[in-house]
mmCIF file of C-alpha atoms and ligand atoms in Angstrom:
data_model
loop_
_atom_site.group_PDB
_atom_site.id
_atom_site.type_symbol
_atom_site.label_atom_id
_atom_site.label_comp_id
_atom_site.label_asym_id
_atom_site.label_seq_id
_atom_site.Cartn_x
_atom_site.Cartn_y
_atom_site.Cartn_z
ATOM 1 C CA UNK A 779 -15.917 -21.851 -44.039
ATOM 2 C CA UNK A 780 -15.582 -24.036 -47.164
ATOM 3 C CA UNK A 781 -14.759 -27.409 -45.680
ATOM 4 C CA UNK A 782 -13.069 -30.295 -47.500
ATOM 5 C CA UNK A 783 -13.373 -33.658 -45.725
ATOM 6 C CA UNK A 784 -11.381 -36.675 -46.921
ATOM 7 C CA UNK A 785 -12.646 -40.211 -46.263
ATOM 8 C CA UNK A 786 -16.183 -39.058 -45.509
ATOM 9 C CA UNK A 787 -17.804 -42.282 -46.719
ATOM 10 C CA UNK A 788 -15.990 -44.250 -44.001
ATOM 11 C CA UNK A 789 -16.837 -44.672 -40.342
ATOM 12 C CA UNK A 790 -15.618 -41.544 -38.537
ATOM 13 C CA UNK A 791 -15.663 -39.261 -41.596
ATOM 14 C CA UNK A 792 -19.378 -39.894 -42.240
ATOM 15 C CA UNK A 793 -20.208 -39.301 -38.572
ATOM 16 C CA UNK A 794 -18.192 -36.063 -38.695
ATOM 17 C CA UNK A 795 -20.055 -34.795 -41.786
ATOM 18 C CA UNK A 796 -23.392 -35.578 -40.130
ATOM 19 C CA UNK A 797 -22.247 -33.778 -36.965
ATOM 20 C CA UNK A 798 -21.142 -30.679 -38.891
ATOM 21 C CA UNK A 799 -24.196 -30.437 -41.143
ATOM 22 C CA UNK A 800 -26.582 -30.930 -38.205
ATOM 23 C CA UNK A 801 -24.848 -28.707 -35.673
ATOM 24 C CA UNK A 802 -22.699 -26.159 -37.494
ATOM 25 C CA UNK A 803 -24.995 -24.223 -39.796
ATOM 26 C CA UNK A 804 -22.346 -21.515 -40.169
ATOM 27 C CA UNK A 805 -20.366 -23.492 -42.774
ATOM 28 C CA UNK A 806 -20.802 -22.324 -46.369
ATOM 29 C CA UNK A 807 -20.318 -25.763 -47.977
ATOM 30 C CA UNK A 808 -18.774 -29.186 -47.396
ATOM 31 C CA UNK A 809 -17.054 -31.329 -50.039
ATOM 32 C CA UNK A 810 -16.528 -35.001 -49.212
ATOM 33 C CA UNK A 811 -13.741 -36.673 -51.226
ATOM 34 C CA UNK A 812 -13.396 -40.432 -51.022
ATOM 35 C CA UNK A 813 -12.160 -43.190 -53.349
ATOM 36 C CA UNK A 814 -14.900 -45.514 -52.013
ATOM 37 C CA UNK A 815 -12.530 -48.303 -51.021
ATOM 38 C CA UNK A 816 -13.865 -51.577 -49.557
ATOM 39 C CA UNK A 817 -14.069 -49.752 -46.175
ATOM 40 C CA UNK A 818 -16.473 -47.092 -47.467
ATOM 41 C CA UNK A 819 -20.206 -47.467 -47.589
ATOM 42 C CA UNK A 820 -22.328 -45.088 -49.633
ATOM 43 C CA UNK A 821 -25.201 -45.769 -47.203
ATOM 44 C CA UNK A 822 -23.125 -43.931 -44.578
ATOM 45 C CA UNK A 823 -23.846 -40.736 -46.573
ATOM 46 C CA UNK A 824 -27.586 -41.273 -47.056
ATOM 47 C CA UNK A 825 -28.563 -39.099 -44.100
ATOM 48 C CA UNK A 826 -26.953 -35.962 -45.531
ATOM 49 C CA UNK A 827 -26.740 -36.579 -49.288
ATOM 50 C CA UNK A 828 -29.634 -34.212 -49.988
ATOM 51 C CA UNK A 829 -28.320 -31.405 -47.775
ATOM 52 C CA UNK A 830 -27.808 -28.397 -50.109
ATOM 53 C CA UNK A 831 -24.438 -27.602 -48.508
ATOM 54 C CA UNK A 832 -23.096 -31.106 -49.163
ATOM 55 C CA UNK A 833 -21.196 -32.316 -52.237
ATOM 56 C CA UNK A 834 -19.321 -35.520 -53.051
ATOM 57 C CA UNK A 835 -16.372 -36.060 -55.366
ATOM 58 C CA UNK A 836 -14.796 -39.432 -56.108
ATOM 59 C CA UNK A 837 -11.069 -38.971 -55.511
ATOM 60 C CA UNK A 838 -8.114 -41.208 -54.766
ATOM 61 C CA UNK A 839 -5.717 -39.157 -52.623
ATOM 62 C CA UNK A 840 -2.738 -41.086 -53.972
ATOM 63 C CA UNK A 841 -3.306 -39.312 -57.350
ATOM 64 C CA UNK A 842 -1.431 -36.054 -56.831
ATOM 65 C CA UNK A 843 -2.563 -34.082 -59.935
ATOM 66 C CA UNK A 844 -6.222 -34.974 -59.319
ATOM 67 C CA UNK A 845 -5.950 -33.942 -55.683
ATOM 68 C CA UNK A 846 -4.543 -30.587 -56.725
ATOM 69 C CA UNK A 847 -7.270 -30.150 -59.324
ATOM 70 C CA UNK A 848 -9.954 -30.609 -56.627
ATOM 71 C CA UNK A 849 -8.257 -28.013 -54.402
ATOM 72 C CA UNK A 850 -8.045 -25.526 -57.290
ATOM 73 C CA UNK A 851 -11.673 -25.923 -58.309
ATOM 74 C CA UNK A 852 -13.265 -26.077 -54.829
ATOM 75 C CA UNK A 853 -10.826 -23.724 -53.045
ATOM 76 C CA UNK A 854 -11.422 -25.033 -49.519
ATOM 77 C CA UNK A 855 -10.630 -22.773 -46.575
ATOM 78 C CA UNK A 856 -10.398 -25.730 -44.146
ATOM 79 C CA UNK A 857 -9.489 -29.413 -44.540
ATOM 80 C CA UNK A 858 -10.178 -32.341 -42.207
ATOM 81 C CA UNK A 859 -8.248 -35.400 -43.335
ATOM 82 C CA UNK A 860 -9.713 -38.765 -42.284
ATOM 83 C CA UNK A 861 -8.976 -40.846 -45.418
ATOM 84 C CA UNK A 862 -6.714 -43.763 -44.606
ATOM 85 C CA UNK A 863 -6.260 -47.477 -44.712
ATOM 86 C CA UNK A 864 -7.286 -48.166 -41.144
ATOM 87 C CA UNK A 865 -7.270 -51.870 -40.284
ATOM 88 C CA UNK A 866 -4.198 -53.187 -38.439
ATOM 89 C CA UNK A 867 -4.733 -56.817 -39.510
ATOM 90 C CA UNK A 868 -4.744 -55.785 -43.196
ATOM 91 C CA UNK A 869 -1.556 -53.784 -42.697
ATOM 92 C CA UNK A 870 0.218 -56.881 -41.413
ATOM 93 C CA UNK A 871 -0.835 -58.810 -44.539
ATOM 94 C CA UNK A 872 -0.168 -56.018 -47.060
ATOM 95 C CA UNK A 873 1.668 -52.919 -45.812
ATOM 96 C CA UNK A 874 2.157 -51.351 -49.294
ATOM 97 C CA UNK A 875 -1.244 -49.743 -49.659
ATOM 98 C CA UNK A 876 -0.908 -48.319 -46.122
ATOM 99 C CA UNK A 877 2.237 -46.470 -47.139
ATOM 100 C CA UNK A 878 0.699 -45.313 -50.421
ATOM 101 C CA UNK A 879 -2.545 -43.969 -48.946
ATOM 102 C CA UNK A 880 -1.536 -42.925 -45.445
ATOM 103 C CA UNK A 881 1.879 -41.452 -46.252
ATOM 104 C CA UNK A 882 1.897 -40.465 -49.941
ATOM 105 C CA UNK A 883 -1.804 -39.602 -49.952
ATOM 106 C CA UNK A 884 -1.324 -37.302 -46.976
ATOM 107 C CA UNK A 885 1.698 -35.750 -48.682
ATOM 108 C CA UNK A 886 -0.394 -34.977 -51.783
ATOM 109 C CA UNK A 887 -3.039 -33.288 -49.644
ATOM 110 C CA UNK A 888 -0.465 -31.251 -47.703
ATOM 111 C CA UNK A 889 1.169 -30.033 -50.930
ATOM 112 C CA UNK A 890 -2.177 -29.013 -52.414
ATOM 113 C CA UNK A 891 -3.306 -27.357 -49.178
ATOM 114 C CA UNK A 892 -0.106 -25.288 -49.183
ATOM 115 C CA UNK A 893 -0.321 -24.370 -52.876
ATOM 116 C CA UNK A 894 -3.955 -23.338 -52.487
ATOM 117 C CA UNK A 895 -3.473 -21.341 -49.261
ATOM 118 C CA UNK A 896 -5.761 -23.356 -46.981
ATOM 119 C CA UNK A 897 -6.355 -21.614 -43.633
ATOM 120 C CA UNK A 898 -6.346 -24.791 -41.547
ATOM 121 C CA UNK A 899 -5.376 -28.391 -42.319
ATOM 122 C CA UNK A 900 -6.510 -30.745 -39.572
ATOM 123 C CA UNK A 901 -4.918 -34.188 -39.678
ATOM 124 C CA UNK A 902 -6.689 -37.098 -37.973
ATOM 125 C CA UNK A 903 -4.371 -39.549 -36.267
ATOM 126 C CA UNK A 904 -4.465 -42.297 -33.702
ATOM 127 C CA UNK A 905 -3.104 -43.129 -30.251
ATOM 128 C CA UNK A 906 -1.475 -46.200 -31.836
ATOM 129 C CA UNK A 907 1.483 -44.071 -32.967
ATOM 130 C CA UNK A 908 2.647 -43.985 -29.331
ATOM 131 C CA UNK A 909 3.104 -47.775 -29.168
ATOM 132 C CA UNK A 910 2.044 -49.995 -26.306
ATOM 133 C CA UNK A 911 1.734 -49.165 -22.589
ATOM 134 C CA UNK A 912 2.404 -51.407 -19.623
ATOM 135 C CA UNK A 913 -0.134 -51.528 -16.818
ATOM 136 C CA UNK A 914 0.265 -47.884 -15.814
ATOM 137 C CA UNK A 915 0.655 -44.462 -17.445
ATOM 138 C CA UNK A 916 -1.209 -42.752 -20.281
ATOM 139 C CA UNK A 917 -0.197 -41.282 -23.632
ATOM 140 C CA UNK A 918 0.455 -37.539 -23.512
ATOM 141 C CA UNK A 919 1.090 -35.290 -26.508
ATOM 142 C CA UNK A 920 4.785 -35.383 -25.523
ATOM 143 C CA UNK A 921 5.015 -39.196 -25.418
ATOM 144 C CA UNK A 922 7.675 -40.317 -27.951
ATOM 145 C CA UNK A 923 6.360 -42.122 -31.018
ATOM 146 C CA UNK A 924 6.904 -45.895 -30.987
ATOM 147 C CA UNK A 925 4.653 -47.453 -33.656
ATOM 148 C CA UNK A 926 4.668 -51.223 -33.660
ATOM 149 C CA UNK A 927 2.692 -52.350 -36.720
ATOM 150 C CA UNK A 928 2.600 -51.161 -40.366
ATOM 151 C CA UNK A 929 -0.680 -49.232 -39.828
ATOM 152 C CA UNK A 930 0.620 -47.234 -36.873
ATOM 153 C CA UNK A 931 3.998 -46.707 -38.585
ATOM 154 C CA UNK A 932 2.232 -45.239 -41.630
ATOM 155 C CA UNK A 933 0.086 -42.998 -39.418
ATOM 156 C CA UNK A 934 3.192 -41.887 -37.495
ATOM 157 C CA UNK A 935 4.908 -40.998 -40.768
ATOM 158 C CA UNK A 936 1.883 -38.955 -41.859
ATOM 159 C CA UNK A 937 1.867 -37.085 -38.523
ATOM 160 C CA UNK A 938 5.560 -36.247 -38.952
ATOM 161 C CA UNK A 939 4.968 -35.026 -42.513
ATOM 162 C CA UNK A 940 2.086 -32.851 -41.361
ATOM 163 C CA UNK A 941 4.312 -31.231 -38.713
ATOM 164 C CA UNK A 942 7.061 -30.779 -41.319
ATOM 165 C CA UNK A 943 4.655 -28.758 -43.470
ATOM 166 C CA UNK A 944 4.038 -26.487 -40.482
ATOM 167 C CA UNK A 945 7.658 -26.037 -39.435
ATOM 168 C CA UNK A 946 9.223 -25.867 -42.902
ATOM 169 C CA UNK A 947 6.496 -24.316 -45.044
ATOM 170 C CA UNK A 948 4.241 -22.540 -42.505
ATOM 171 C CA UNK A 949 1.136 -24.518 -43.450
ATOM 172 C CA UNK A 950 -1.376 -23.885 -40.622
ATOM 173 C CA UNK A 951 -1.974 -27.392 -39.315
ATOM 174 C CA UNK A 952 -3.388 -29.117 -36.243
ATOM 175 C CA UNK A 953 -3.298 -32.831 -35.396
ATOM 176 C CA UNK A 954 -5.458 -34.993 -33.146
ATOM 177 C CA UNK A 955 -4.490 -38.430 -31.839
ATOM 178 C CA UNK A 956 -7.609 -40.259 -30.754
ATOM 179 C CA UNK A 957 -8.283 -43.543 -29.008
ATOM 180 C CA UNK A 958 -10.516 -46.383 -30.297
ATOM 181 C CA UNK A 959 -13.851 -45.164 -31.662
ATOM 182 C CA UNK A 960 -17.162 -47.027 -31.652
ATOM 183 C CA UNK A 961 -20.609 -46.135 -32.950
ATOM 184 C CA UNK A 962 -22.776 -46.243 -36.095
ATOM 185 C CA UNK A 963 -21.307 -46.926 -39.581
ATOM 186 C CA UNK A 964 -18.196 -48.817 -38.470
ATOM 187 C CA UNK A 965 -16.957 -51.473 -40.916
ATOM 188 C CA UNK A 966 -17.803 -55.062 -39.973
ATOM 189 C CA UNK A 967 -14.098 -56.034 -39.819
ATOM 190 C CA UNK A 968 -13.618 -54.009 -36.595
ATOM 191 C CA UNK A 969 -13.985 -55.328 -33.039
ATOM 192 C CA UNK A 970 -17.377 -54.037 -31.842
ATOM 193 C CA UNK A 971 -19.202 -54.694 -35.160
ATOM 194 C CA UNK A 972 -17.667 -58.209 -35.094
ATOM 195 C CA UNK A 973 -19.158 -58.776 -31.632
ATOM 196 C CA UNK A 974 -22.589 -57.490 -32.701
ATOM 197 C CA UNK A 975 -22.636 -59.412 -35.992
ATOM 198 C CA UNK A 976 -21.476 -62.648 -34.328
ATOM 199 C CA UNK A 977 -24.305 -62.381 -31.798
ATOM 200 C CA UNK A 978 -26.838 -61.566 -34.527
ATOM 201 C CA UNK A 979 -25.761 -64.551 -36.622
ATOM 202 C CA UNK A 980 -25.580 -66.920 -33.643
ATOM 203 C CA UNK A 981 -21.822 -67.391 -34.091
ATOM 204 C CA UNK A 982 -19.124 -67.405 -31.407
ATOM 205 C CA UNK A 983 -17.362 -64.073 -30.825
ATOM 206 C CA UNK A 984 -13.656 -64.505 -31.703
ATOM 207 C CA UNK A 985 -11.344 -63.261 -28.937
ATOM 208 C CA UNK A 986 -7.663 -62.660 -29.684
ATOM 209 C CA UNK A 987 -5.269 -64.292 -27.164
ATOM 210 C CA UNK A 988 -6.728 -64.084 -23.664
ATOM 211 C CA UNK A 989 -8.883 -61.023 -24.379
ATOM 212 C CA UNK A 990 -6.790 -58.999 -21.956
ATOM 213 C CA UNK A 991 -5.658 -56.228 -24.347
ATOM 214 C CA UNK A 992 -6.854 -52.844 -23.122
ATOM 215 C CA UNK A 993 -8.247 -50.077 -25.339
ATOM 216 C CA UNK A 994 -9.564 -46.641 -24.353
ATOM 217 C CA UNK A 995 -13.005 -46.331 -25.984
ATOM 218 C CA UNK A 996 -14.680 -43.137 -27.237
ATOM 219 C CA UNK A 997 -18.127 -42.762 -28.804
ATOM 220 C CA UNK A 998 -17.608 -41.497 -32.359
ATOM 221 C CA UNK A 999 -19.804 -38.382 -31.924
ATOM 222 C CA UNK A 1000 -17.554 -37.252 -29.061
ATOM 223 C CA UNK A 1001 -14.514 -37.611 -31.330
ATOM 224 C CA UNK A 1002 -16.346 -35.516 -33.951
ATOM 225 C CA UNK A 1003 -17.111 -32.714 -31.478
ATOM 226 C CA UNK A 1004 -13.438 -32.722 -30.438
ATOM 227 C CA UNK A 1005 -12.285 -32.429 -34.052
ATOM 228 C CA UNK A 1006 -14.620 -29.477 -34.617
ATOM 229 C CA UNK A 1007 -13.268 -27.770 -31.476
ATOM 230 C CA UNK A 1008 -9.683 -28.211 -32.623
ATOM 231 C CA UNK A 1009 -10.465 -27.133 -36.184
ATOM 232 C CA UNK A 1010 -12.106 -23.911 -35.034
ATOM 233 C CA UNK A 1011 -10.331 -23.098 -31.750
ATOM 234 C CA UNK A 1012 -7.138 -25.171 -31.658
ATOM 235 C CA UNK A 1013 -3.791 -23.437 -31.771
ATOM 236 C CA UNK A 1014 -1.945 -23.670 -35.099
ATOM 237 C CA UNK A 1015 0.892 -26.200 -35.069
ATOM 238 C CA UNK A 1016 -0.450 -28.029 -31.989
ATOM 239 C CA UNK A 1017 -1.358 -31.647 -31.344
ATOM 240 C CA UNK A 1018 -4.279 -32.669 -29.114
ATOM 241 C CA UNK A 1019 -4.887 -36.125 -27.672
ATOM 242 C CA UNK A 1020 -8.559 -37.099 -27.658
ATOM 243 C CA UNK A 1021 -9.995 -39.772 -25.368
ATOM 244 C CA UNK A 1022 -12.920 -40.478 -23.111
ATOM 245 C CA UNK A 1023 -11.201 -41.938 -20.043
ATOM 246 C CA UNK A 1024 -12.779 -45.308 -20.730
ATOM 247 C CA UNK A 1025 -10.251 -48.126 -20.546
ATOM 248 C CA UNK A 1026 -11.616 -51.629 -21.029
ATOM 249 C CA UNK A 1027 -10.161 -55.048 -21.754
ATOM 250 C CA UNK A 1028 -11.586 -56.747 -24.821
ATOM 251 C CA UNK A 1029 -13.331 -59.192 -22.493
ATOM 252 C CA UNK A 1030 -14.977 -56.310 -20.608
ATOM 253 C CA UNK A 1031 -16.289 -54.850 -23.883
ATOM 254 C CA UNK A 1032 -17.799 -58.197 -24.890
ATOM 255 C CA UNK A 1033 -19.291 -58.663 -21.437
ATOM 256 C CA UNK A 1034 -20.866 -55.191 -21.470
ATOM 257 C CA UNK A 1035 -22.485 -55.863 -24.862
ATOM 258 C CA UNK A 1036 -23.681 -59.331 -23.802
ATOM 259 C CA UNK A 1037 -25.224 -57.793 -20.674
ATOM 260 C CA UNK A 1038 -27.080 -55.190 -22.745
ATOM 261 C CA UNK A 1039 -28.435 -57.945 -24.990
ATOM 262 C CA UNK A 1040 -29.141 -60.445 -22.176
ATOM 263 C CA UNK A 1041 -26.757 -63.017 -23.660
ATOM 264 C CA UNK A 1042 -24.749 -65.436 -21.489
ATOM 265 C CA UNK A 1043 -21.200 -64.118 -21.907
ATOM 266 C CA UNK A 1044 -19.188 -67.263 -21.112
ATOM 267 C CA UNK A 1045 -20.819 -69.358 -23.847
ATOM 268 C CA UNK A 1046 -20.751 -66.597 -26.489
ATOM 269 C CA UNK A 1047 -16.981 -66.431 -27.031
ATOM 270 C CA UNK A 1048 -14.184 -68.495 -28.529
ATOM 271 C CA UNK A 1049 -10.470 -67.791 -28.161
ATOM 272 C CA UNK A 1050 -8.478 -67.439 -31.407
ATOM 273 C CA UNK A 1051 -4.791 -67.051 -32.201
ATOM 274 C CA UNK A 1052 -3.494 -63.641 -31.139
ATOM 275 C CA UNK A 1053 -2.674 -60.851 -33.639
ATOM 276 C CA UNK A 1054 1.057 -60.565 -34.436
ATOM 277 C CA UNK A 1055 2.677 -57.791 -32.364
ATOM 278 C CA UNK A 1056 -0.636 -57.131 -30.560
ATOM 279 C CA UNK A 1057 -0.170 -53.992 -28.439
ATOM 280 C CA UNK A 1058 -1.142 -54.652 -24.819
ATOM 281 C CA UNK A 1059 -2.646 -51.379 -23.665
ATOM 282 C CA UNK A 1060 -3.521 -47.920 -24.996
ATOM 283 C CA UNK A 1061 -4.726 -45.101 -22.746
ATOM 284 C CA UNK A 1062 -5.103 -41.411 -23.512
ATOM 285 C CA UNK A 1063 -4.366 -38.435 -21.295
ATOM 286 C CA UNK A 1064 -6.781 -35.832 -22.724
ATOM 287 C CA UNK A 1065 -6.014 -33.092 -20.205
ATOM 288 C CA UNK A 1066 -4.771 -30.631 -22.841
ATOM 289 C CA UNK A 1067 -7.933 -30.497 -24.963
ATOM 290 C CA UNK A 1068 -10.086 -30.482 -21.822
ATOM 291 C CA UNK A 1069 -8.258 -27.610 -20.139
ATOM 292 C CA UNK A 1070 -7.269 -25.487 -23.161
ATOM 293 C CA UNK A 1071 -10.322 -25.933 -25.404
ATOM 294 C CA UNK A 1072 -12.917 -26.829 -22.716
ATOM 295 C CA UNK A 1073 -13.945 -29.949 -24.637
ATOM 296 C CA UNK A 1074 -15.404 -32.943 -22.886
ATOM 297 C CA UNK A 1075 -17.121 -36.123 -24.098
ATOM 298 C CA UNK A 1076 -20.849 -36.397 -23.542
ATOM 299 C CA UNK A 1077 -21.267 -40.185 -23.694
ATOM 300 C CA UNK A 1078 -20.535 -42.742 -21.008
ATOM 301 C CA UNK A 1079 -19.656 -46.187 -22.379
ATOM 302 C CA UNK A 1080 -23.087 -47.455 -21.306
ATOM 303 C CA UNK A 1081 -24.932 -44.707 -23.213
ATOM 304 C CA UNK A 1082 -22.668 -44.966 -26.263
ATOM 305 C CA UNK A 1083 -22.925 -48.739 -26.485
ATOM 306 C CA UNK A 1084 -26.739 -48.604 -26.231
ATOM 307 C CA UNK A 1085 -26.828 -46.158 -29.175
ATOM 308 C CA UNK A 1086 -24.353 -48.340 -31.090
ATOM 309 C CA UNK A 1087 -26.376 -51.517 -30.537
ATOM 310 C CA UNK A 1088 -29.538 -49.702 -31.678
ATOM 311 C CA UNK A 1089 -27.804 -48.534 -34.858
ATOM 312 C CA UNK A 1090 -26.758 -52.098 -35.813
ATOM 313 C CA UNK A 1091 -30.178 -53.646 -35.027
HETATM 314 P P1 LIG B 1860 -12.489 -46.258 -42.336
HETATM 315 O O1 LIG B 1860 -11.601 -47.339 -42.842
HETATM 316 O O2 LIG B 1860 -13.845 -46.600 -41.846
HETATM 317 O O3 LIG B 1860 -12.679 -45.139 -43.468
HETATM 318 C C1 LIG B 1860 -11.624 -44.690 -44.268
HETATM 319 C C2 LIG B 1860 -12.204 -43.964 -45.469
HETATM 320 O O4 LIG B 1860 -11.101 -43.482 -46.238
HETATM 321 C C3 LIG B 1860 -13.048 -44.860 -46.391
HETATM 322 O O5 LIG B 1860 -14.240 -44.214 -46.751
HETATM 323 C C4 LIG B 1860 -12.151 -45.069 -47.602
HETATM 324 O O6 LIG B 1860 -12.863 -45.252 -48.828
HETATM 325 C C5 LIG B 1860 -11.349 -43.776 -47.611
HETATM 326 N N1 LIG B 1860 -10.074 -43.960 -48.304
HETATM 327 C C6 LIG B 1860 -9.170 -44.952 -48.134
HETATM 328 N N2 LIG B 1860 -8.155 -44.813 -49.007
HETATM 329 C C7 LIG B 1860 -8.414 -43.700 -49.739
HETATM 330 C C8 LIG B 1860 -7.752 -43.037 -50.809
HETATM 331 N N3 LIG B 1860 -6.606 -43.513 -51.322
HETATM 332 N N4 LIG B 1860 -8.309 -41.918 -51.322
HETATM 333 C C9 LIG B 1860 -9.490 -41.443 -50.843
HETATM 334 N N5 LIG B 1860 -10.168 -42.036 -49.841
HETATM 335 C C10 LIG B 1860 -9.635 -43.153 -49.300
HETATM 336 O O7 LIG B 1860 -11.622 -45.520 -41.230
HETATM 337 P P2 LIG B 1860 -12.094 -44.803 -39.879
HETATM 338 O O8 LIG B 1860 -12.147 -45.802 -38.794
HETATM 339 O O9 LIG B 1860 -13.258 -43.949 -40.173
HETATM 340 O O10 LIG B 1860 -10.821 -43.890 -39.606
HETATM 341 C C11 LIG B 1860 -10.730 -42.564 -40.141
HETATM 342 C C12 LIG B 1860 -9.447 -41.928 -39.666
HETATM 343 O O11 LIG B 1860 -9.418 -41.891 -38.241
HETATM 344 C C13 LIG B 1860 -8.190 -42.682 -40.094
HETATM 345 O O12 LIG B 1860 -7.214 -41.728 -40.446
HETATM 346 C C14 LIG B 1860 -7.770 -43.441 -38.844
HETATM 347 O O13 LIG B 1860 -6.380 -43.632 -38.814
HETATM 348 C C15 LIG B 1860 -8.215 -42.487 -37.769
HETATM 349 N N6 LIG B 1860 -8.548 -43.086 -36.460
HETATM 350 C C16 LIG B 1860 -9.437 -44.117 -36.384
HETATM 351 C C17 LIG B 1860 -9.772 -44.619 -35.129
HETATM 352 C C18 LIG B 1860 -10.796 -45.731 -34.987
HETATM 353 O O14 LIG B 1860 -10.995 -46.214 -33.878
HETATM 354 N N7 LIG B 1860 -11.485 -46.114 -36.033
HETATM 355 C C19 LIG B 1860 -9.169 -44.103 -33.974
HETATM 356 C C20 LIG B 1860 -8.266 -43.050 -34.095
HETATM 357 C C21 LIG B 1860 -7.964 -42.538 -35.344
#
């Protein structure tokens, strides 16, 4: 397998490359392409930069001819596409770059993958495309899309495009829609790094609204093992939801971290104005990947959060 990974200097992409290089010796080579946006961190690649199977190429996926040039020269057999603008708050302030990278960038990759006869294009997506749940129910693969902010709308559009390339042009694709990840290398703008950095700096932890929004948390390494399973054993054209059965309100996440660090929870937080259009609850039904591909997560929230805290120390 000659693997091309997009966005591998970001949070999940760098964890995926580490996972593959440490656990999947059968790959021939791995090329990481990334434009090194503000969300990337070259330190995320330090652990594998000297691996002889690893290469890096600076590439902006919105530049179609350059994307195609990389495909021609490297001739990947498999692609895993993580690169995206990924922060909801930024998408509310400036949606344009979300459409350029997440929609047009994905389109460039799909076109090049088709032209260069890639054997499998795996597109990484999010549970946010399904919208917001009430107090019950979980997102299934058949749940209708109902994105409610510019980030999730751009991811939804990229999922649709990816399926179009399968149905119209026979590009062998798979898609995964995963819940909220946590773990090493996550950008400081995101929720769990914000909690950890606030505690480290002796600042109050900002809590949107009442802190009652529910997310379904997965340790990043478990997401990576799921992506590998789908890439190598998933059925062409199919979508798999990935989640760890770990629903928590934002307050519960903060409390769990405070407990681990022996910090008094009630004095550590401050309530701030809620995010516009803040989705109430996400929850994933991951029965399909569990029963068809025999994948399961290997981290409880307690174990994953301990490893996360250690990595930010
Ligand atoms: P991230 O923001 O940490 O990393 C994104 C990476 O993509 C960065 O390295 C950045 O430099 C790169 N990138 C951005 N624009 C690019 C461009 N035009 N050309 C080339 N590279 C570009 O994001 P993440 O949290 O690691 O998310 C990765 C993927 O997983 C995204 O597609 C996201 O939608 C999806 N996802 C994330 C989560 C989560 O909880 N973080 C959950 C489900 C799905």
